[in-house]
């Protein structure tokens, strides 16, 4: 899922660290405007010694120029001029930092409702969702909306950070009230792992160091939890899926007969000698080798980007998928999916759009809108005839090309797609497949 016609990856930075992925945590911030997401990220970067002195000096100077009597850490992530002027996040800001225990890629997503699509982009590849709540305000419609989106996006780990505890005198009663309210709401969602942590991003309480002001709290600090949450078992290492993105043919003297198929492993484990099938043609072959830059690998697993060589000269092109012979996805043209609509013009039945699924492009028509999901009550409005901006609903699609897909609950890569306006090339929807037939 993405806000342009390219399938989302966390950032260009992600590629550089993919080989160490089991020690990497991708997490996305979420929540309402002014809940302190950017300030929290700035605090994490500052207290973990992940910023340079000149960066800190620049932020301190900007804070003084604005007349603040404190260092506005949000300026470390709010990079757009309009963001700094308004004090809000608009675009998804990606930041990379590391501790001795783990590497991190942070997606600092916007809180405004009109930028919900940017939040979906940032969370689509996240291992963990970090929902911030202002302790003074409690749960808001937008924090509930983001929790629902994180659940629909199958983000396996969720942290509810009750922020600005310093503004409620570090009240345990306030923490318990919001904690219980969210737990009751979360029972309606698919959230397998939930941690609730009281913090003050501005003061640093329970972010990196344990707070002396909240002795009643015995759980982990935020950074400790991020460093130790287990994510390796979240990925599908059983069902082999390798969407082909590019055919590598150097045609140089050194690699005159080289032919490889480049892409990102979406599921399972690839090894030389494995018998595989190329879809949708159905041709079979054996993996001859797996290359990463100038080295040959013994295996490849999600989300490594590699080049696969086959023993036979079969016809393989962009949009095809390499899978195991006895465990391959069934090509589907009738798609049942949950769709988050991302543009002002509503989604309606009979509407025609372009669709991008993994590396495969096609066209699709909306057969039916079954219901719209109310993100506050989770009520299914079956009388709806369309989906408006930022609304979520269950949609039936018919595609012109078969999609080599899995249910989103099984594989987040092969179970997701984006919808594109053919006239403008703008991404207008993001979908999560329930089933295909």
Short mmCIF file of C-alpha atoms in Angstrom, two decimals:
data_model
loop_
_atom_site.label_atom_id
_atom_site.label_comp_id
_atom_site.label_asym_id
_atom_site.label_seq_id
_atom_site.Cartn_x
_atom_site.Cartn_y
_atom_site.Cartn_z
CA UNK A 1 0.00 0.00 0.00
CA UNK A 2 1.31 3.45 -0.81
CA UNK A 3 0.46 7.03 -1.68
CA UNK A 4 1.97 6.70 -5.17
CA UNK A 5 1.94 3.92 -7.74
CA UNK A 6 4.86 2.10 -6.19
CA UNK A 7 4.17 -0.64 -3.63
CA UNK A 8 5.20 0.70 -0.24
CA UNK A 9 8.47 -0.15 1.40
CA UNK A 10 9.32 1.37 4.73
CA UNK A 11 11.97 3.65 3.20
CA UNK A 12 15.14 3.57 1.16
CA UNK A 13 16.96 3.10 4.44
CA UNK A 14 15.25 -0.24 4.93
CA UNK A 15 17.12 -1.78 2.01
CA UNK A 16 20.48 -1.13 3.64
CA UNK A 17 19.62 -3.07 6.76
CA UNK A 18 17.50 -5.88 5.33
CA UNK A 19 20.21 -8.51 5.81
CA UNK A 20 20.01 -7.90 9.57
CA UNK A 21 16.23 -7.95 9.54
CA UNK A 22 15.78 -10.31 12.47
CA UNK A 23 17.43 -7.59 14.61
CA UNK A 24 15.29 -4.86 13.05
CA UNK A 25 11.99 -3.49 14.34
CA UNK A 26 9.78 -1.33 12.17
CA UNK A 27 7.23 0.61 14.15
CA UNK A 28 4.73 3.32 13.30
CA UNK A 29 3.36 6.04 15.53
CA UNK A 30 -0.36 6.80 15.48
CA UNK A 31 -2.91 8.87 17.36
CA UNK A 32 -4.67 12.22 17.28
CA UNK A 33 -3.19 15.63 16.52
CA UNK A 34 -1.09 17.07 19.38
CA UNK A 35 -0.84 13.77 21.24
CA UNK A 36 2.95 14.15 21.06
CA UNK A 37 4.03 11.61 18.42
CA UNK A 38 6.83 13.70 16.93
CA UNK A 39 7.99 14.81 20.39
CA UNK A 40 8.17 11.19 21.51
CA UNK A 41 10.27 10.21 18.49
CA UNK A 42 12.54 13.16 19.18
CA UNK A 43 12.89 12.05 22.81
CA UNK A 44 13.77 8.50 21.74
CA UNK A 45 16.40 9.83 19.34
CA UNK A 46 17.83 12.23 21.91
CA UNK A 47 17.96 9.91 24.93
CA UNK A 48 19.34 7.00 22.89
CA UNK A 49 22.16 9.28 21.59
CA UNK A 50 20.95 8.89 18.01
CA UNK A 51 21.27 12.54 16.91
CA UNK A 52 24.29 14.71 16.26
CA UNK A 53 25.20 17.74 18.35
CA UNK A 54 24.66 20.14 15.43
CA UNK A 55 21.15 18.71 14.92
CA UNK A 56 20.32 19.30 18.57
CA UNK A 57 21.79 22.80 18.44
CA UNK A 58 19.66 23.62 15.39
CA UNK A 59 16.52 22.41 17.13
CA UNK A 60 17.39 24.38 20.27
CA UNK A 61 17.92 27.53 18.18
CA UNK A 62 14.60 27.02 16.38
CA UNK A 63 12.84 26.50 19.71
CA UNK A 64 14.31 29.72 21.11
CA UNK A 65 13.33 31.61 17.96
CA UNK A 66 9.75 30.48 18.47
CA UNK A 67 9.86 31.79 22.04
CA UNK A 68 9.68 28.36 23.72
CA UNK A 69 11.23 27.87 27.15
CA UNK A 70 11.95 24.23 26.25
CA UNK A 71 13.54 22.30 23.37
CA UNK A 72 10.83 21.34 20.87
CA UNK A 73 11.95 17.80 20.02
CA UNK A 74 9.17 17.47 17.42
CA UNK A 75 11.35 19.58 15.10
CA UNK A 76 13.66 16.58 14.72
CA UNK A 77 11.00 14.77 12.68
CA UNK A 78 8.65 17.46 11.33
CA UNK A 79 10.78 18.34 8.32
CA UNK A 80 8.32 20.10 6.01
CA UNK A 81 8.06 23.89 6.34
CA UNK A 82 4.26 23.67 6.67
CA UNK A 83 4.69 21.09 9.44
CA UNK A 84 6.98 23.35 11.44
CA UNK A 85 4.72 26.37 10.95
CA UNK A 86 1.57 24.54 12.06
CA UNK A 87 3.19 22.29 14.63
CA UNK A 88 1.67 19.17 13.04
CA UNK A 89 2.86 16.16 11.03
CA UNK A 90 1.62 15.95 7.43
CA UNK A 91 3.94 13.59 5.58
CA UNK A 92 5.24 10.26 6.90
CA UNK A 93 8.68 10.94 8.38
CA UNK A 94 10.99 7.92 8.47
CA UNK A 95 13.83 7.84 10.97
CA UNK A 96 16.47 5.20 11.58
CA UNK A 97 18.33 4.65 14.83
CA UNK A 98 19.96 1.81 16.71
CA UNK A 99 20.79 0.68 20.21
CA UNK A 100 23.19 -2.14 21.19
CA UNK A 101 20.19 -4.50 21.24
CA UNK A 102 18.31 -3.67 18.04
CA UNK A 103 17.97 -1.49 14.94
CA UNK A 104 14.81 0.55 14.40
CA UNK A 105 12.95 2.16 11.51
CA UNK A 106 10.33 4.62 12.74
CA UNK A 107 7.40 5.84 10.65
CA UNK A 108 6.15 9.04 12.30
CA UNK A 109 2.64 9.28 10.83
CA UNK A 110 0.24 12.24 10.84
CA UNK A 111 -2.70 12.55 13.21
CA UNK A 112 -5.04 14.73 11.13
CA UNK A 113 -8.01 12.83 9.72
CA UNK A 114 -7.35 14.11 6.18
CA UNK A 115 -3.93 12.45 6.28
CA UNK A 116 -5.23 9.03 7.34
CA UNK A 117 -3.94 7.63 4.03
CA UNK A 118 -0.41 8.65 5.07
CA UNK A 119 -0.90 6.79 8.35
CA UNK A 120 -1.93 3.66 6.40
CA UNK A 121 1.22 3.98 4.30
CA UNK A 122 3.47 4.21 7.34
CA UNK A 123 1.78 1.33 9.17
CA UNK A 124 1.53 -1.05 6.20
CA UNK A 125 5.00 -2.52 6.80
CA UNK A 126 5.18 -2.04 10.57
CA UNK A 127 5.91 -4.81 13.04
CA UNK A 128 4.52 -2.71 15.90
CA UNK A 129 2.01 0.11 16.18
CA UNK A 130 2.55 2.82 18.79
CA UNK A 131 -0.73 4.63 19.56
CA UNK A 132 -0.33 7.78 21.63
CA UNK A 133 -3.13 9.16 23.77
CA UNK A 134 -3.13 12.51 25.56
CA UNK A 135 -3.74 11.69 29.24
CA UNK A 136 -5.94 14.80 29.53
CA UNK A 137 -8.15 13.89 26.57
CA UNK A 138 -8.34 10.09 26.79
CA UNK A 139 -9.38 8.09 23.75
CA UNK A 140 -10.51 10.18 20.79
CA UNK A 141 -12.21 9.26 17.53
CA UNK A 142 -8.88 9.45 15.71
CA UNK A 143 -7.01 7.27 18.22
CA UNK A 144 -9.81 4.69 17.90
CA UNK A 145 -9.65 5.00 14.11
CA UNK A 146 -5.91 4.37 14.13
CA UNK A 147 -6.28 1.37 16.44
CA UNK A 148 -8.86 -0.09 14.02
CA UNK A 149 -6.54 0.54 11.07
CA UNK A 150 -3.61 -1.10 12.86
CA UNK A 151 -5.86 -4.09 13.57
CA UNK A 152 -7.05 -4.29 9.94
CA UNK A 153 -3.44 -3.95 8.77
CA UNK A 154 -2.62 -6.95 10.99
CA UNK A 155 0.17 -5.13 12.81
CA UNK A 156 0.96 -7.91 15.30
CA UNK A 157 2.12 -5.80 18.26
CA UNK A 158 0.49 -2.70 19.73
CA UNK A 159 1.67 -0.27 22.39
CA UNK A 160 -0.74 2.24 23.90
CA UNK A 161 1.42 5.09 25.22
CA UNK A 162 -0.55 7.31 27.57
CA UNK A 163 1.39 10.54 27.07
CA UNK A 164 1.58 13.87 28.91
CA UNK A 165 1.30 12.20 32.30
CA UNK A 166 3.16 15.23 33.71
CA UNK A 167 0.10 17.35 32.91
CA UNK A 168 -2.18 15.17 35.07
CA UNK A 169 0.27 15.03 38.00
CA UNK A 170 1.30 11.48 37.05
CA UNK A 171 -2.12 10.23 38.18
CA UNK A 172 -2.44 6.45 38.47
CA UNK A 173 -6.22 6.84 38.38
CA UNK A 174 -6.04 8.55 34.97
CA UNK A 175 -3.76 5.80 33.65
CA UNK A 176 -6.06 3.02 34.91
CA UNK A 177 -9.17 4.68 33.45
CA UNK A 178 -7.71 5.05 29.97
CA UNK A 179 -6.11 1.60 30.18
CA UNK A 180 -9.43 -0.09 30.96
CA UNK A 181 -11.33 1.93 28.35
CA UNK A 182 -8.89 0.92 25.63
CA UNK A 183 -8.80 -2.73 26.71
CA UNK A 184 -12.59 -2.86 26.44
CA UNK A 185 -12.44 -1.30 22.96
CA UNK A 186 -9.59 -3.64 21.90
CA UNK A 187 -11.67 -6.76 22.64
CA UNK A 188 -13.53 -6.00 19.40
CA UNK A 189 -10.28 -5.87 17.42
CA UNK A 190 -7.65 -8.37 16.34
CA UNK A 191 -4.76 -7.28 18.60
CA UNK A 192 -2.70 -10.32 19.65
CA UNK A 193 -0.18 -8.38 21.76
CA UNK A 194 -0.95 -5.19 23.74
CA UNK A 195 1.26 -3.22 26.12
CA UNK A 196 0.10 -0.05 27.91
CA UNK A 197 2.81 2.36 29.15
CA UNK A 198 2.37 5.75 30.90
CA UNK A 199 4.93 8.29 29.63
CA UNK A 200 5.85 11.94 29.32
CA UNK A 201 7.59 12.47 25.98
CA UNK A 202 8.45 16.07 26.90
CA UNK A 203 10.01 15.23 30.26
CA UNK A 204 11.32 11.78 29.29
CA UNK A 205 9.41 9.76 31.91
CA UNK A 206 9.33 6.02 31.05
CA UNK A 207 10.61 6.65 27.52
CA UNK A 208 14.21 5.52 27.89
CA UNK A 209 14.69 5.86 31.64
CA UNK A 210 12.22 4.73 34.29
CA UNK A 211 10.20 7.54 35.85
CA UNK A 212 10.67 8.41 39.51
CA UNK A 213 7.31 10.17 39.37
CA UNK A 214 5.36 6.97 38.63
CA UNK A 215 6.59 4.46 41.19
CA UNK A 216 3.17 2.80 41.01
CA UNK A 217 3.98 1.57 37.46
CA UNK A 218 5.99 -1.67 37.39
CA UNK A 219 6.03 -2.40 33.65
CA UNK A 220 8.83 -1.79 31.11
CA UNK A 221 9.96 1.54 29.75
CA UNK A 222 9.02 2.18 26.14
CA UNK A 223 12.52 1.63 24.74
CA UNK A 224 13.00 -1.56 26.78
CA UNK A 225 9.78 -2.96 25.33
CA UNK A 226 10.76 -1.96 21.78
CA UNK A 227 14.16 -3.60 22.21
CA UNK A 228 12.77 -6.91 23.44
CA UNK A 229 9.43 -7.44 21.66
CA UNK A 230 9.71 -10.68 19.62
CA UNK A 231 8.91 -10.23 15.92
CA UNK A 232 10.78 -13.03 14.11
CA UNK A 233 7.86 -15.47 14.43
CA UNK A 234 5.39 -12.92 12.97
CA UNK A 235 6.52 -13.55 9.41
CA UNK A 236 5.24 -16.36 7.19
CA UNK A 237 8.21 -18.70 6.77
CA UNK A 238 6.09 -21.59 5.45
CA UNK A 239 4.36 -20.42 2.27
CA UNK A 240 7.02 -19.54 -0.31
CA UNK A 241 6.14 -16.41 -2.28
CA UNK A 242 8.58 -14.53 -4.54
CA UNK A 243 7.00 -11.84 -6.76
CA UNK A 244 9.35 -11.09 -9.67
CA UNK A 245 10.14 -7.40 -10.00
CA UNK A 246 12.86 -7.37 -12.62
CA UNK A 247 14.65 -9.74 -15.00
CA UNK A 248 18.43 -9.37 -14.66
CA UNK A 249 20.34 -9.84 -17.94
CA UNK A 250 23.76 -8.07 -17.75
CA UNK A 251 24.96 -9.40 -21.17
CA UNK A 252 28.53 -8.50 -20.23
CA UNK A 253 31.59 -10.61 -21.01
CA UNK A 254 31.83 -11.65 -17.37
CA UNK A 255 28.13 -12.55 -17.08
CA UNK A 256 27.32 -13.29 -20.70
CA UNK A 257 24.73 -16.02 -20.03
CA UNK A 258 23.48 -14.74 -16.67
CA UNK A 259 19.71 -14.66 -16.21
CA UNK A 260 18.23 -13.94 -12.81
CA UNK A 261 14.94 -12.79 -11.38
CA UNK A 262 15.10 -9.98 -8.83
CA UNK A 263 12.52 -9.26 -6.17
CA UNK A 264 11.70 -9.24 -2.49
CA UNK A 265 10.85 -12.49 -0.71
CA UNK A 266 7.25 -12.16 0.47
CA UNK A 267 6.96 -15.48 2.26
CA UNK A 268 8.65 -18.78 3.02
CA UNK A 269 12.31 -19.71 2.66
CA UNK A 270 14.05 -20.09 -0.68
CA UNK A 271 17.00 -22.49 -1.03
CA UNK A 272 19.06 -23.76 -3.98
CA UNK A 273 17.71 -27.10 -5.12
CA UNK A 274 14.08 -26.28 -4.26
CA UNK A 275 11.54 -27.34 -6.88
CA UNK A 276 9.39 -24.32 -7.76
CA UNK A 277 6.55 -23.28 -10.04
CA UNK A 278 6.30 -20.01 -11.96
CA UNK A 279 2.84 -18.48 -11.92
CA UNK A 280 0.61 -17.85 -13.75
CA UNK A 281 2.23 -19.99 -16.52
CA UNK A 282 2.53 -23.08 -14.31
CA UNK A 283 6.01 -23.94 -15.62
CA UNK A 284 8.22 -25.77 -13.12
CA UNK A 285 11.95 -25.61 -12.49
CA UNK A 286 14.56 -25.81 -9.73
CA UNK A 287 16.36 -22.97 -7.97
CA UNK A 288 19.95 -23.06 -9.19
CA UNK A 289 21.25 -20.23 -7.02
CA UNK A 290 20.33 -17.16 -4.95
CA UNK A 291 22.44 -14.01 -5.32
CA UNK A 292 22.76 -10.92 -3.13
CA UNK A 293 25.07 -8.34 -4.69
CA UNK A 294 28.35 -10.25 -5.29
CA UNK A 295 27.68 -13.18 -2.96
CA UNK A 296 25.71 -16.40 -3.30
CA UNK A 297 23.32 -17.25 -0.46
CA UNK A 298 22.36 -20.58 1.05
CA UNK A 299 18.82 -19.32 1.70
CA UNK A 300 16.60 -16.24 1.50
CA UNK A 301 13.65 -15.28 3.69
CA UNK A 302 11.26 -12.30 4.10
CA UNK A 303 11.81 -9.47 3.46
CA UNK A 304 15.21 -9.99 1.81
CA UNK A 305 15.71 -8.54 -1.68
CA UNK A 306 17.60 -11.07 -3.80
CA UNK A 307 18.07 -12.42 -7.32
CA UNK A 308 16.95 -15.99 -7.98
CA UNK A 309 18.46 -18.12 -10.77
CA UNK A 310 16.54 -21.09 -12.16
CA UNK A 311 18.00 -24.25 -13.67
CA UNK A 312 15.72 -24.12 -16.74
CA UNK A 313 15.13 -21.40 -19.33
CA UNK A 314 11.47 -20.80 -18.51
CA UNK A 315 9.60 -17.64 -19.47
CA UNK A 316 9.53 -15.39 -16.38
CA UNK A 317 8.73 -11.67 -16.38
CA UNK A 318 7.76 -8.85 -14.01
CA UNK A 319 4.50 -9.61 -12.23
CA UNK A 320 5.05 -13.38 -12.20
CA UNK A 321 5.47 -15.23 -8.92
CA UNK A 322 7.77 -18.07 -7.93
CA UNK A 323 6.29 -20.49 -5.38
CA UNK A 324 6.57 -24.08 -4.22
CA UNK A 325 4.96 -26.62 -6.53
CA UNK A 326 2.70 -28.11 -3.83
CA UNK A 327 2.07 -24.85 -1.98
CA UNK A 328 1.20 -22.18 -4.51
CA UNK A 329 -1.42 -19.43 -4.36
CA UNK A 330 -4.56 -19.91 -6.43
CA UNK A 331 -4.92 -17.20 -9.12
CA UNK A 332 -8.06 -15.14 -8.41
CA UNK A 333 -10.01 -12.51 -10.32
CA UNK A 334 -12.95 -12.14 -7.92
CA UNK A 335 -11.52 -10.37 -4.88
CA UNK A 336 -13.21 -9.83 -1.51
CA UNK A 337 -11.33 -7.15 0.45
CA UNK A 338 -11.44 -4.46 3.12
CA UNK A 339 -10.64 -1.14 1.45
CA UNK A 340 -9.52 2.15 2.99
CA UNK A 341 -10.60 4.90 0.58
CA UNK A 342 -8.15 7.81 0.28
CA UNK A 343 -9.62 10.52 -1.91
CA UNK A 344 -12.50 13.02 -1.88
CA UNK A 345 -14.35 11.50 -4.83
CA UNK A 346 -16.26 8.53 -3.31
CA UNK A 347 -15.82 4.91 -4.29
CA UNK A 348 -18.96 3.57 -5.98
CA UNK A 349 -20.13 0.33 -7.62
CA UNK A 350 -19.23 -0.11 -11.30
CA UNK A 351 -16.24 2.20 -10.85
CA UNK A 352 -13.15 1.22 -12.87
CA UNK A 353 -9.63 1.61 -11.45
CA UNK A 354 -6.09 0.34 -11.91
CA UNK A 355 -4.90 -2.17 -9.32
CA UNK A 356 -1.35 -3.00 -8.20
CA UNK A 357 -0.76 -6.23 -6.31
CA UNK A 358 2.85 -7.07 -5.41
CA UNK A 359 4.61 -6.45 -8.76
CA UNK A 360 1.58 -7.15 -10.96
CA UNK A 361 -0.53 -4.41 -12.54
CA UNK A 362 -4.04 -4.73 -13.91
CA UNK A 363 -7.45 -3.10 -14.04
CA UNK A 364 -10.43 -3.74 -11.83
CA UNK A 365 -14.11 -2.92 -11.50
CA UNK A 366 -16.03 -2.48 -8.25
CA UNK A 367 -18.77 -5.13 -8.25
CA UNK A 368 -20.31 -4.25 -4.89
CA UNK A 369 -19.80 -2.41 -1.60
CA UNK A 370 -21.08 -4.76 1.08
CA UNK A 371 -20.78 -2.46 4.08
CA UNK A 372 -19.04 0.54 5.61
CA UNK A 373 -17.29 0.05 8.95
CA UNK A 374 -17.93 2.60 11.72
CA UNK A 375 -14.51 2.92 13.36
CA UNK A 376 -15.98 4.08 16.68
CA UNK A 377 -18.59 1.39 17.24
CA UNK A 378 -17.34 -1.17 14.67
CA UNK A 379 -20.95 -1.27 13.40
CA UNK A 380 -21.33 -2.53 9.82
CA UNK A 381 -23.51 -0.17 7.80
CA UNK A 382 -24.91 -2.44 5.10
CA UNK A 383 -27.12 0.30 3.61
CA UNK A 384 -24.17 2.31 2.32
CA UNK A 385 -23.86 2.85 -1.41
CA UNK A 386 -20.37 4.35 -1.44
CA UNK A 387 -17.16 4.92 0.56
CA UNK A 388 -16.02 8.48 1.27
CA UNK A 389 -12.63 9.91 2.16
CA UNK A 390 -10.84 7.85 4.86
CA UNK A 391 -13.79 5.46 5.20
CA UNK A 392 -13.27 1.70 5.42
CA UNK A 393 -15.55 -0.90 3.94
CA UNK A 394 -15.85 -4.39 2.54
CA UNK A 395 -15.71 -4.35 -1.26
CA UNK A 396 -16.10 -6.92 -4.03
CA UNK A 397 -13.78 -6.46 -7.02
CA UNK A 398 -13.38 -8.11 -10.42
CA UNK A 399 -9.90 -7.85 -11.96
CA UNK A 400 -8.83 -8.13 -15.60
CA UNK A 401 -5.78 -10.22 -14.68
CA UNK A 402 -5.63 -13.01 -12.10
CA UNK A 403 -3.97 -11.94 -8.83
CA UNK A 404 -1.58 -14.41 -7.21
CA UNK A 405 -2.84 -13.61 -3.75
CA UNK A 406 -3.29 -14.94 -0.24
CA UNK A 407 -5.65 -13.77 2.49
CA UNK A 408 -4.16 -10.73 4.24
CA UNK A 409 -4.38 -12.56 7.57
CA UNK A 410 -1.95 -15.11 6.13
CA UNK A 411 0.49 -12.87 4.28
CA UNK A 412 0.53 -9.05 4.48
CA UNK A 413 2.53 -8.72 1.25
CA UNK A 414 0.55 -10.99 -1.07
CA UNK A 415 -2.70 -10.11 0.69
CA UNK A 416 -2.59 -6.36 0.03
CA UNK A 417 -3.03 -4.11 -2.98
CA UNK A 418 -3.47 -0.48 -3.95
CA UNK A 419 -6.11 1.10 -6.19
CA UNK A 420 -5.00 3.81 -8.62
CA UNK A 421 -6.92 6.48 -10.53
CA UNK A 422 -6.03 5.71 -14.15
CA UNK A 423 -6.35 9.34 -15.28
CA UNK A 424 -4.15 10.93 -12.62
CA UNK A 425 -1.94 8.01 -11.53
CA UNK A 426 -2.73 8.85 -7.89
CA UNK A 427 -3.28 6.09 -5.34
CA UNK A 428 -6.90 6.36 -4.16
CA UNK A 429 -7.36 3.19 -2.09
CA UNK A 430 -5.57 0.50 -0.15
CA UNK A 431 -6.98 -2.99 0.21
CA UNK A 432 -6.57 -6.04 2.41
CA UNK A 433 -7.79 -9.29 0.84
CA UNK A 434 -10.22 -11.46 2.78
CA UNK A 435 -10.37 -14.23 0.19
CA UNK A 436 -10.15 -14.83 -3.53
CA UNK A 437 -11.97 -17.15 -5.87
#
